[in-house]
Coordinates of C-alpha atoms (C1' of nucleotides) in Angstrom, one line a residue:
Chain J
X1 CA 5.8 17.0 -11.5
X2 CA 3.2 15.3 -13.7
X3 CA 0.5 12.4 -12.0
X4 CA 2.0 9.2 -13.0
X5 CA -1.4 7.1 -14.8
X6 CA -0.7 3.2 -15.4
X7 CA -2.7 1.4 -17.6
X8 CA -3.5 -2.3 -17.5
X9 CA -5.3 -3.5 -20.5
X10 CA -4.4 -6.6 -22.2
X11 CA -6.2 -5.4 -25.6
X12 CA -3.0 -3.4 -27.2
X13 CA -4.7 -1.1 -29.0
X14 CA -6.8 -0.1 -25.6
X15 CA -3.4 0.9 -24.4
X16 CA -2.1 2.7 -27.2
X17 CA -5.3 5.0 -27.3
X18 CA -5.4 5.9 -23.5
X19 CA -2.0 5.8 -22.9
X20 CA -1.9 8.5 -26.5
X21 CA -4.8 10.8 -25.0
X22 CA -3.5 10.9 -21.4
X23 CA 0.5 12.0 -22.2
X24 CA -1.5 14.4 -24.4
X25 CA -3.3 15.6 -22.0
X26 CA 0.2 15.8 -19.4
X27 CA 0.3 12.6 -17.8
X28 CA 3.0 10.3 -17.6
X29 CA 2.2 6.9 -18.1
X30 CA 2.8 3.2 -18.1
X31 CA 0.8 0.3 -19.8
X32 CA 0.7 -3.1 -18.9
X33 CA -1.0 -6.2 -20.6
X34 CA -0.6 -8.5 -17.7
X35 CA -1.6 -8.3 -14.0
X36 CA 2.2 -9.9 -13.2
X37 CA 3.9 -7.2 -15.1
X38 CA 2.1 -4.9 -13.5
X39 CA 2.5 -5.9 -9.8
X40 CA 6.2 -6.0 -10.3
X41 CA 6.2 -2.2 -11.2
X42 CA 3.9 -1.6 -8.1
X43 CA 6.9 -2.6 -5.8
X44 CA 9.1 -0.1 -7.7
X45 CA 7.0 2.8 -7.4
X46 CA 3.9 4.3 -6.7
X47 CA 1.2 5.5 -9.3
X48 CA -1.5 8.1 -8.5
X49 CA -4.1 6.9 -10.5
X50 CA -4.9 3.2 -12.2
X51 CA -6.7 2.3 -14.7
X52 CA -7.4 -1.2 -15.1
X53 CA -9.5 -3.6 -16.9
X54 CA -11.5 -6.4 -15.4
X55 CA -10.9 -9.1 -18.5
X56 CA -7.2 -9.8 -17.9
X57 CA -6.4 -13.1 -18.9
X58 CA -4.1 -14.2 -16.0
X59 CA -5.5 -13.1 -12.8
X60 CA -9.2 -12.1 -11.7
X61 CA -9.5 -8.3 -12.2
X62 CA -12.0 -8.0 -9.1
X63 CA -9.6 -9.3 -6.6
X64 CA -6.5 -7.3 -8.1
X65 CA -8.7 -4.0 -7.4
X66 CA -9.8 -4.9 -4.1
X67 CA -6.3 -5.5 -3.7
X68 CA -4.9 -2.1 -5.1
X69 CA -7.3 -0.1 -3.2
X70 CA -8.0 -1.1 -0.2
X71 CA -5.0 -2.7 0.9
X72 CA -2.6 -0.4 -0.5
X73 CA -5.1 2.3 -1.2
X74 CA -4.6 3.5 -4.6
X75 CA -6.5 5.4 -6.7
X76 CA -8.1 3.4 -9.3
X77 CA -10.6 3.6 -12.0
X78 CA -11.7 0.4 -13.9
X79 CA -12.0 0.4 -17.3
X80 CA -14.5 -2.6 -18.3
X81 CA -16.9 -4.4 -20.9
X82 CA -19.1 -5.4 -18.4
X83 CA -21.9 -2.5 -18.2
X84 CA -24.9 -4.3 -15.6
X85 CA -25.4 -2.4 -12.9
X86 CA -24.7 -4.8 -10.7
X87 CA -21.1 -5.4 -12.0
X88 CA -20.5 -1.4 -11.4
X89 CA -22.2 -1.3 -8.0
X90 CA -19.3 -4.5 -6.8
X91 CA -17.1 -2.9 -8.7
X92 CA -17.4 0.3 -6.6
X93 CA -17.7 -1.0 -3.3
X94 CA -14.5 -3.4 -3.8
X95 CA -13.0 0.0 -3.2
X96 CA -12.6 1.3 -6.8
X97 CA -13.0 4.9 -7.2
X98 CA -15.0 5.2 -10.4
X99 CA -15.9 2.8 -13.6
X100 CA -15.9 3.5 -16.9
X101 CA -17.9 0.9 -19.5
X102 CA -16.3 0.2 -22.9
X103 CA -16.3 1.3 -25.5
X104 CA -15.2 5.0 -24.2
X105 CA -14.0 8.0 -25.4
X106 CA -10.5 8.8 -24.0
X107 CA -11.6 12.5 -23.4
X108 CA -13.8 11.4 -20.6
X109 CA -11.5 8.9 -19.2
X110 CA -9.2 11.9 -18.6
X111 CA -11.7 14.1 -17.5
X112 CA -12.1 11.7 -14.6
X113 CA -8.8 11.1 -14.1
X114 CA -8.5 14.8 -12.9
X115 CA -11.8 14.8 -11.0
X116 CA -10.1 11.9 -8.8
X117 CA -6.3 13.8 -9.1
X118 CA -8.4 17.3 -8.1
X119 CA -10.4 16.1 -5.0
X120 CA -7.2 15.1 -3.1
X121 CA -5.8 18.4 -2.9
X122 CA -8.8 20.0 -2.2
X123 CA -8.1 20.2 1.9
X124 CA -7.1 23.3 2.8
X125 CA -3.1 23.3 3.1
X126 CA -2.2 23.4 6.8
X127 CA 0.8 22.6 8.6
X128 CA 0.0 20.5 12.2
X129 CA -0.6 17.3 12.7
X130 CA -1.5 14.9 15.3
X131 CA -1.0 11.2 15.8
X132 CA -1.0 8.6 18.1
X133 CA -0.1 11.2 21.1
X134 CA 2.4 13.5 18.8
X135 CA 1.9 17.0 17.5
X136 CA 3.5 18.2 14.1
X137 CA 3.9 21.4 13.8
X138 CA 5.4 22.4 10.5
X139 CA 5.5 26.0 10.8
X140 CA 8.3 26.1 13.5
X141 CA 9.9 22.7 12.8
X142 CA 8.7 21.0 16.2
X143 CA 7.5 17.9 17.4
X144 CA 5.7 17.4 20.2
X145 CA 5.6 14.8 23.0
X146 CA 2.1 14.2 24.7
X147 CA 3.6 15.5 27.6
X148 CA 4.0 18.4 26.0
X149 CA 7.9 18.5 25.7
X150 CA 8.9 19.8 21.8
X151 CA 11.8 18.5 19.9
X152 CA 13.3 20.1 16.5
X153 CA 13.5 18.5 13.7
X154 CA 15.2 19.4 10.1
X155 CA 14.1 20.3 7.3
X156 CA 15.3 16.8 5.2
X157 CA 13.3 15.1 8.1
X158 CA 10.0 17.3 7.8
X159 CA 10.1 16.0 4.5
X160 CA 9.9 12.6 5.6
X161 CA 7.7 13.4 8.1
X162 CA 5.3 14.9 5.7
X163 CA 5.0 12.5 3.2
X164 CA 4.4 9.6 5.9
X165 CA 1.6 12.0 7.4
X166 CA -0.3 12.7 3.7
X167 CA -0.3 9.3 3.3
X168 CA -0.8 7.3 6.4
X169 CA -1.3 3.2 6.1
X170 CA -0.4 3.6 2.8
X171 CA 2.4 1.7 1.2
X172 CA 5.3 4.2 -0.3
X173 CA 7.3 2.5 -2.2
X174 CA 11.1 3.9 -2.1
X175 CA 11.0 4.9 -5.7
X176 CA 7.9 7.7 -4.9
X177 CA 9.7 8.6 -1.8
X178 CA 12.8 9.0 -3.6
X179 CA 10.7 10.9 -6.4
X180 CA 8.7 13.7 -4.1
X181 CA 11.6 14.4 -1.9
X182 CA 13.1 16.0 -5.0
X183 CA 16.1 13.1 -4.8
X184 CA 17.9 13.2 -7.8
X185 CA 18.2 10.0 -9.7
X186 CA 21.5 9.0 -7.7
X187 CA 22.2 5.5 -7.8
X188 CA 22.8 5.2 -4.0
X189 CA 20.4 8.1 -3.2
X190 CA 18.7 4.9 -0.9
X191 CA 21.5 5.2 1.6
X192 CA 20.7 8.7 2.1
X193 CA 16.4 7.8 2.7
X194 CA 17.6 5.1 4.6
X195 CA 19.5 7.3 7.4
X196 CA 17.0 9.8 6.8
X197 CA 13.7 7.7 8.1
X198 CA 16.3 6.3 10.8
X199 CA 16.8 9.7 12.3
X200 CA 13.0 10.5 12.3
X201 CA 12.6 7.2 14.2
X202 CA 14.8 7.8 16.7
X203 CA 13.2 11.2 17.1
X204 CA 9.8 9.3 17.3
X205 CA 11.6 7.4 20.1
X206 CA 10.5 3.7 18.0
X207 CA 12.3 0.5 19.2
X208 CA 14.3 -0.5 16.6
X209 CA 12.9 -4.0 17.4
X210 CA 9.4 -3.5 17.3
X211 CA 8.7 -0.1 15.3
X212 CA 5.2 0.9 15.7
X213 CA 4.6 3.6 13.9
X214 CA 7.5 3.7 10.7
X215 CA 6.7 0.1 9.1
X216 CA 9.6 -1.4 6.7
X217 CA 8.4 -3.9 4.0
X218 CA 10.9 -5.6 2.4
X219 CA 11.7 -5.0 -1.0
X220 CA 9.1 -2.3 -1.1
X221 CA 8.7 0.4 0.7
X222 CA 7.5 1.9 4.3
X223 CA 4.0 2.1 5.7
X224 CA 3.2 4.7 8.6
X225 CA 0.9 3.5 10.9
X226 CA -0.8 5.7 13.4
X227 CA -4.0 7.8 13.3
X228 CA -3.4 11.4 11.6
X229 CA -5.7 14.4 12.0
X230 CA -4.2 17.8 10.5
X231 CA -5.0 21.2 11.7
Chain N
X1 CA -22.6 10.1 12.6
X2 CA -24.3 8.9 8.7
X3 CA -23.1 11.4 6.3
X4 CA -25.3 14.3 4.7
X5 CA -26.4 14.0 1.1
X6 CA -28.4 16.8 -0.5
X7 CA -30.7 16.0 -3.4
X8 CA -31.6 18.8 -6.2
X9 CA -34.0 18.0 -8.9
X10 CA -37.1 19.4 -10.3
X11 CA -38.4 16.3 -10.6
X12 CA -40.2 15.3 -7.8
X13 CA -40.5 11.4 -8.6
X14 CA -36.9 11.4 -8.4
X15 CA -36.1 13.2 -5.4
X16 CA -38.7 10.6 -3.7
X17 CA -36.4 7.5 -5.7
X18 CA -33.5 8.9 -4.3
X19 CA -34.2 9.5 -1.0
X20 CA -35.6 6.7 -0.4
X21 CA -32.8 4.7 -1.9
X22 CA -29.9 6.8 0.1
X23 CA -32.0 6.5 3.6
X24 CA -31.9 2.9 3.2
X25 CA -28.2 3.0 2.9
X26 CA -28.2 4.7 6.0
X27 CA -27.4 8.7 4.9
X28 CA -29.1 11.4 6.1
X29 CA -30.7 13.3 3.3
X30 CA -32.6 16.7 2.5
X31 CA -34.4 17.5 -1.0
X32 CA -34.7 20.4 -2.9
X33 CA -36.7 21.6 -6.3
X34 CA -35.1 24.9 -6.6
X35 CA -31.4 26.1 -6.9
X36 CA -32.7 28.7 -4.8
X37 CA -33.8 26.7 -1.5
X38 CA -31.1 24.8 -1.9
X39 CA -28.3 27.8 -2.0
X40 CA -30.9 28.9 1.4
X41 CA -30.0 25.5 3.0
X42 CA -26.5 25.7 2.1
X43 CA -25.8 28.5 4.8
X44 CA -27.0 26.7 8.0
X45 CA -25.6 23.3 6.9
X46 CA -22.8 21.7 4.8
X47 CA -23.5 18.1 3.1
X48 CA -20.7 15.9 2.4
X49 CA -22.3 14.9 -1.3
X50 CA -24.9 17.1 -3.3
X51 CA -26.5 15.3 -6.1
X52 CA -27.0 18.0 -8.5
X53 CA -29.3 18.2 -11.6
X54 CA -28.9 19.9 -14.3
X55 CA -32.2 20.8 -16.1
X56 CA -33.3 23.1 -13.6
X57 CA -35.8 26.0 -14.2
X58 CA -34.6 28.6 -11.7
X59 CA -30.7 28.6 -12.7
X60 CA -28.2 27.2 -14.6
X61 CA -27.3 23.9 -13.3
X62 CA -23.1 24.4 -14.5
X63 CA -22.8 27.5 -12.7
X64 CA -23.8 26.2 -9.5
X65 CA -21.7 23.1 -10.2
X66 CA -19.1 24.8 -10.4
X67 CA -19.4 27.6 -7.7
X68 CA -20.1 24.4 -5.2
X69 CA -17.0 22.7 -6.2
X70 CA -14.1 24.5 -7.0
X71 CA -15.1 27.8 -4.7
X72 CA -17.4 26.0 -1.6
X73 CA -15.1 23.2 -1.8
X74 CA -18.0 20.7 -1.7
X75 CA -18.6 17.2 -3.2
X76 CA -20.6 17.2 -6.3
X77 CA -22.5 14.3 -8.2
X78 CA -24.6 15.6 -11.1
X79 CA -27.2 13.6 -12.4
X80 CA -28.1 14.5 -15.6
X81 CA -30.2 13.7 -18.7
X82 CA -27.8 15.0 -21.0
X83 CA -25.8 11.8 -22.1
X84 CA -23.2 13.2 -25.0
X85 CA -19.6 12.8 -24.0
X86 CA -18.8 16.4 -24.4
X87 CA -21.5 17.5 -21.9
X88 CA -19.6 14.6 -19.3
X89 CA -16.3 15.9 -19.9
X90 CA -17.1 19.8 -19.2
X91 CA -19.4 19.3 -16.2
X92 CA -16.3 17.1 -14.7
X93 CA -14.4 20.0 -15.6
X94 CA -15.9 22.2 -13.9
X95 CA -15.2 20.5 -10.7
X96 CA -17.7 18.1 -10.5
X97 CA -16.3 14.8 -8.9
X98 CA -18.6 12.5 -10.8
X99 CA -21.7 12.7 -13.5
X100 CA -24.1 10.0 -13.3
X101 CA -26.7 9.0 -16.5
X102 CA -30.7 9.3 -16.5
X103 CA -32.2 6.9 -16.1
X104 CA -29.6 5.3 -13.2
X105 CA -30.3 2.9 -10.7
X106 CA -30.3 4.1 -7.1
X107 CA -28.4 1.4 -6.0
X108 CA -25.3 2.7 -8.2
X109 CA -25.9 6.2 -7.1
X110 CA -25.2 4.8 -3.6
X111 CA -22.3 3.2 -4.9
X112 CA -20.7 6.6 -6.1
X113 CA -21.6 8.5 -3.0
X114 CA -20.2 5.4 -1.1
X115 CA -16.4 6.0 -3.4
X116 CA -16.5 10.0 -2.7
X117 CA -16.9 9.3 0.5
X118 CA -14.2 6.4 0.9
X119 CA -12.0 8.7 -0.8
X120 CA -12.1 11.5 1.3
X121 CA -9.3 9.8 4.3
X122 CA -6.8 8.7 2.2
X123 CA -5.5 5.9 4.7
X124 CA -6.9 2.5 3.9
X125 CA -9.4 1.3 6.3
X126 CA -8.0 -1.5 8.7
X127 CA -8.6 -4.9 8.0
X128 CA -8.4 -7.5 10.0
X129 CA -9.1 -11.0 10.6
X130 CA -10.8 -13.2 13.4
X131 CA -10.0 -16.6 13.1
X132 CA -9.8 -19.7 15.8
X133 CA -8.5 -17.6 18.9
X134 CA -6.1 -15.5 16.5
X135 CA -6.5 -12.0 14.8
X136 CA -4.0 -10.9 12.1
X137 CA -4.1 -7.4 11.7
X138 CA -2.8 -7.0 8.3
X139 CA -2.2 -3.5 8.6
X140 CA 1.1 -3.8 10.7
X141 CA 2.3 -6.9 9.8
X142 CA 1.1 -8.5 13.7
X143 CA -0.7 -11.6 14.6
X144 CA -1.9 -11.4 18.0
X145 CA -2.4 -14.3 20.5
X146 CA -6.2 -14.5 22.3
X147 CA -4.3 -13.8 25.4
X148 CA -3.5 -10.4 23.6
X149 CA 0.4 -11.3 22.9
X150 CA 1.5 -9.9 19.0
X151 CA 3.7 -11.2 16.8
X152 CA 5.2 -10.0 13.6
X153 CA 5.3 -11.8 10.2
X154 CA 7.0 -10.9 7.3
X155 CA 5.4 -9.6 3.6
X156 CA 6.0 -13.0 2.5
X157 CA 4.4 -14.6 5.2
X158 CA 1.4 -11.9 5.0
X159 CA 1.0 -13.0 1.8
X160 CA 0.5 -16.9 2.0
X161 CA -1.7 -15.9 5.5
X162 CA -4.3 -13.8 3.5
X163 CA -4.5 -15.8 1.2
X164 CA -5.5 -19.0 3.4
X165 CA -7.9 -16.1 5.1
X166 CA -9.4 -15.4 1.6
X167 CA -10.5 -18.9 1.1
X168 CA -10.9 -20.8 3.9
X169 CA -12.2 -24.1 4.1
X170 CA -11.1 -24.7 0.4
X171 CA -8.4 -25.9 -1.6
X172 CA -5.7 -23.9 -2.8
X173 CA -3.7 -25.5 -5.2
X174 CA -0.1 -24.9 -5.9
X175 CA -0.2 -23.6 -8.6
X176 CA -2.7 -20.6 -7.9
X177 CA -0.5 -19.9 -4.7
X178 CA 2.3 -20.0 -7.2
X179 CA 0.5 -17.3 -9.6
X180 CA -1.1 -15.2 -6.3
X181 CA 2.3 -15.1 -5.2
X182 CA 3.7 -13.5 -7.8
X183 CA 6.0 -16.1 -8.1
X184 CA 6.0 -16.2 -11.9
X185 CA 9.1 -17.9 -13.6
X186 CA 10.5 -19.9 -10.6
X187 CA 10.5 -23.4 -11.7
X188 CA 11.8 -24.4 -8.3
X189 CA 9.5 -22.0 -6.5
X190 CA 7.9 -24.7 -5.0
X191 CA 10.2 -24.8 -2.2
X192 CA 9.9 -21.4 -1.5
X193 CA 6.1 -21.6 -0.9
X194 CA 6.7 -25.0 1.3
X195 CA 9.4 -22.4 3.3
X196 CA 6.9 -19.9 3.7
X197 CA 3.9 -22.1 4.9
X198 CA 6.5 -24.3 7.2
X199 CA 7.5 -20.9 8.7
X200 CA 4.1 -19.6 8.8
X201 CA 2.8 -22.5 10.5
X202 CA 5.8 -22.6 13.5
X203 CA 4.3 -18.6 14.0
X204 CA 1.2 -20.2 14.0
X205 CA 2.5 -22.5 16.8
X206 CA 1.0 -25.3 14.9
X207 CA 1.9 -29.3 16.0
X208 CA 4.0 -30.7 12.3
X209 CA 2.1 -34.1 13.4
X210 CA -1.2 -32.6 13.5
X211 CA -2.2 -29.4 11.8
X212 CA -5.0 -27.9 13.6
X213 CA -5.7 -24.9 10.8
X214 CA -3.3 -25.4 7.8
X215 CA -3.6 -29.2 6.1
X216 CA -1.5 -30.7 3.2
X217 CA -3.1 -32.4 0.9
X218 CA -1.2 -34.7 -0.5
X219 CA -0.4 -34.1 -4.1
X220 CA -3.0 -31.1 -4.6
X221 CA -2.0 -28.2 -2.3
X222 CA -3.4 -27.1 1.1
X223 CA -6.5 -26.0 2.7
X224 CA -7.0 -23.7 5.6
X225 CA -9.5 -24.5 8.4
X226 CA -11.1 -22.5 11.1
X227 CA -13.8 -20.4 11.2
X228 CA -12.8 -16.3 9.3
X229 CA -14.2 -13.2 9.8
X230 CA -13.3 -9.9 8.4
X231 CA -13.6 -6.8 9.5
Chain T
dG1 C1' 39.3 34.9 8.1
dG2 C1' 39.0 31.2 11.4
dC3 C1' 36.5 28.4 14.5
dG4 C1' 32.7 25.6 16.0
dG5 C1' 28.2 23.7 15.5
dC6 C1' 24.4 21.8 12.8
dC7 C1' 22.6 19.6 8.8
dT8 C1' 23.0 16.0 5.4
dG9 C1' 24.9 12.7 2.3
dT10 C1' 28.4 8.7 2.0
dA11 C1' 30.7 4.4 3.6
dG12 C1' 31.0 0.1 5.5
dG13 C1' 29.7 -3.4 8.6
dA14 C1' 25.8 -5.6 11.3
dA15 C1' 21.2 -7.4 11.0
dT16 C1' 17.0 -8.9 8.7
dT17 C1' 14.3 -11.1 5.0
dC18 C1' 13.6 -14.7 2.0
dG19 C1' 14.7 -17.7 -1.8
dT20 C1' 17.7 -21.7 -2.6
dT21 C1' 19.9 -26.0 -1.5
dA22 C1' 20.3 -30.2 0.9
dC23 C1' 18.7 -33.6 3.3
dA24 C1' 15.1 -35.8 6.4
dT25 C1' 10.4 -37.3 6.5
dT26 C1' 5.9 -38.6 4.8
dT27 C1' 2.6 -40.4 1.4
dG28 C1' 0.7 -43.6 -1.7
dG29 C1' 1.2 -47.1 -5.2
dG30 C1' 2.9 -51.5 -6.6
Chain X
dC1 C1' 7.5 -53.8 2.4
dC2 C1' 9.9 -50.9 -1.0
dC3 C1' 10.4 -47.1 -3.7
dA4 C1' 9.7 -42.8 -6.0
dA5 C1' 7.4 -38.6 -5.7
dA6 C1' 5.9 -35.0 -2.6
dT7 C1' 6.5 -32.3 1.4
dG8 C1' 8.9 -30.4 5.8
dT9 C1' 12.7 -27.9 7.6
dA10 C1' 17.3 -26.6 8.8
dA11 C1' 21.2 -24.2 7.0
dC12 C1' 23.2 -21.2 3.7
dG13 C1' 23.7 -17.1 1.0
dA14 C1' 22.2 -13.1 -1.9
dA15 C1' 19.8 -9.1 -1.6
dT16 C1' 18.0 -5.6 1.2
dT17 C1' 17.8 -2.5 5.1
dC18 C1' 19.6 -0.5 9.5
dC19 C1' 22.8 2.1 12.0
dT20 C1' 27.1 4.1 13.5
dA21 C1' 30.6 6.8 12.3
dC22 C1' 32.8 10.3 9.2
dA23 C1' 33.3 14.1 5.9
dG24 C1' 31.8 18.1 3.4
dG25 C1' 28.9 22.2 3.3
dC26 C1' 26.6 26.0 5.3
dC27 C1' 25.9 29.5 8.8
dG28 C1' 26.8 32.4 12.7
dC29 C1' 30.0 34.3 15.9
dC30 C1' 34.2 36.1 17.6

DNA sequence: GGCGGCCTGTAGGAATTCGTTACATTTGGG
DNA sequence: CCCAAATGTAACGAATTCCTACAGGCCGCC
């Protein structure tokens, strides 16, 4: 499956170009002109890469970014007008993970999109996991307690269990879920994440009440708390 | 532990800028004027960044790029005089996670170091805030009593608390609540946002009579008080 | 083939979140 | 002091999510 790139630019030609050179160059996208329009699409799924611009007219870019990436840790690259040094050194350390000053050409914007896409994978594939006194072990389809005591689990749930683990304290929204566990586009393919994440908790042993380690936000997603070290 | 940065350049005014620069931002750093050093140094030690240049005498500066990145697996900034786009695009393709411009300022070569290494644990970094007896830890949704008891609050509620947090001490109209909110076309929204501050205030354990930390001004909006601080 | 067990999606009701409505209360101006 | 606007909050309801069955499918075993 192709990275998913969204664009927020409120100049429409800006968007046309990128959003042009990046499905040429296999990306899916989506462009935005507004920060509003944007966030709304953020609760319905989860892009791997964002590009936005600092000038938006209705909200303050800066804030949006520190936002985007270190609250919900995105990806994201700003595109801006604004070339001091100083505006690219706050621009950084707000948590973006590069910046690009205008005018560009789109063939480096997407060379740096797949720098960013690239260094993600780069860890070494390997299938156990601890957290927060568990052990996942993915080659035998076990989970085990700190006391040492394994449980099975299935394959649907190692799926689960895998995507929370990639991406811990990360929001992921039900649409990506829904996307990299290969669900088809069923309408009421939810149901079936729902029952699925509340099996895994109740092999995690979390109080319904109080979860501490499977988060629910409300008309979002889920967020998996919990410190993660593979091996 | 300060991470490891590794400077190559035949230059030796530069390696001086740069070291300096990064050991004031607290990394550890070694210098080299040869490929051939450095690929010595490389066998006893791995850095987390290399800052790579690429006019150097003893070897082409692409080739090592790229055998550093895409075989050693290691981080690579080159730094480089050559400015065309096409020169950006192919050393970024060759694995190289950023490309940096001479002349640069050292304080945004820190900057890009700083995003590598940010983006190396995908999880956000925890934040938290201190304020009045009370720490809201954002990351799971809890707001926990200075005798150590926690409470949950909602997305909505998260919202209108980090916002206060933001901007403490200051007005905040209703209408940029309103548009921070997301709350875009609700005419009648208003109540909403009084909902969410009432209920945020009763978690808050606030007296109606006497707000302590969240005051109404009358006709204007609210302003939070007590004393914030992040981490 | 038939039986039984495990996995996994579906269904429907319970529980939670959160915006809306309705009404009580407060504020500030005349 | 009176009134209209602004704000607080309880109660309701729509949307969303959780969980307990239940059914179909797949596999191994007799």
């Amino acid at each position: 499956m192709s990275a998913l790139v969204t664009i927020l630019d409120d100049e429409p030609a800006i968007r046309e170009m990128l959003s042009d050179a990046l499905a040429e160059a296999g990306f899916r996208t989506m462009s935005f002109g507004r920060a509003t329009e944007f966030e709304a699409a953020l609760r319905r799924t989860t892009p791997d890469v964002c590009l936005v611009d600092l000038g938006l007219p209705d909200r303050d870019g800066l804030t949006l970014v520190h936002r985007l990436a270190l609250e919900q840790g995105a990806t994201v690259i700003i595109i801006s007008g604004r070339a001091q040094v100083q505006d690219r050194v706050t621009g950084l350390e707000l948590g973006a993970d590069d910046y690009i000053i205008k005018p560009f050409d789109p063939a480096e914007v997407v060379a740096r999109i797949r720098a960013r896409l690239r260094g993600r994978t780069r860890s070494a594939p390997s299938d156990t996991a601890r957290f927060n006194g568990w052990t996942a072990h993915f080659d035998r389809y076990a989970l085990e307690d700190e006391t040492g005591t394994e449980t099975t689990f299935s394959h649907a749930e190692g799926e689960v269990l895998r995507l929370f683990l990639e991406s811990p304290k990360r929001l992921i929204t039900r649409a990506h879920m829904q996307e990299s566990l290969g669900g088809a586009a069923g309408e009421s393919f939810d149901r079936a994440m729902d029952v699925r994440i509340s099996r895994l908790r109740t092999k995690l042993r979390e109080d319904p009440k109080t979860p501490r380690l499977i988060k629910t936000i409300y008309g979002a997603g889920y967020i998996f708390l919990g410190d993660v070290s593979w091996s």
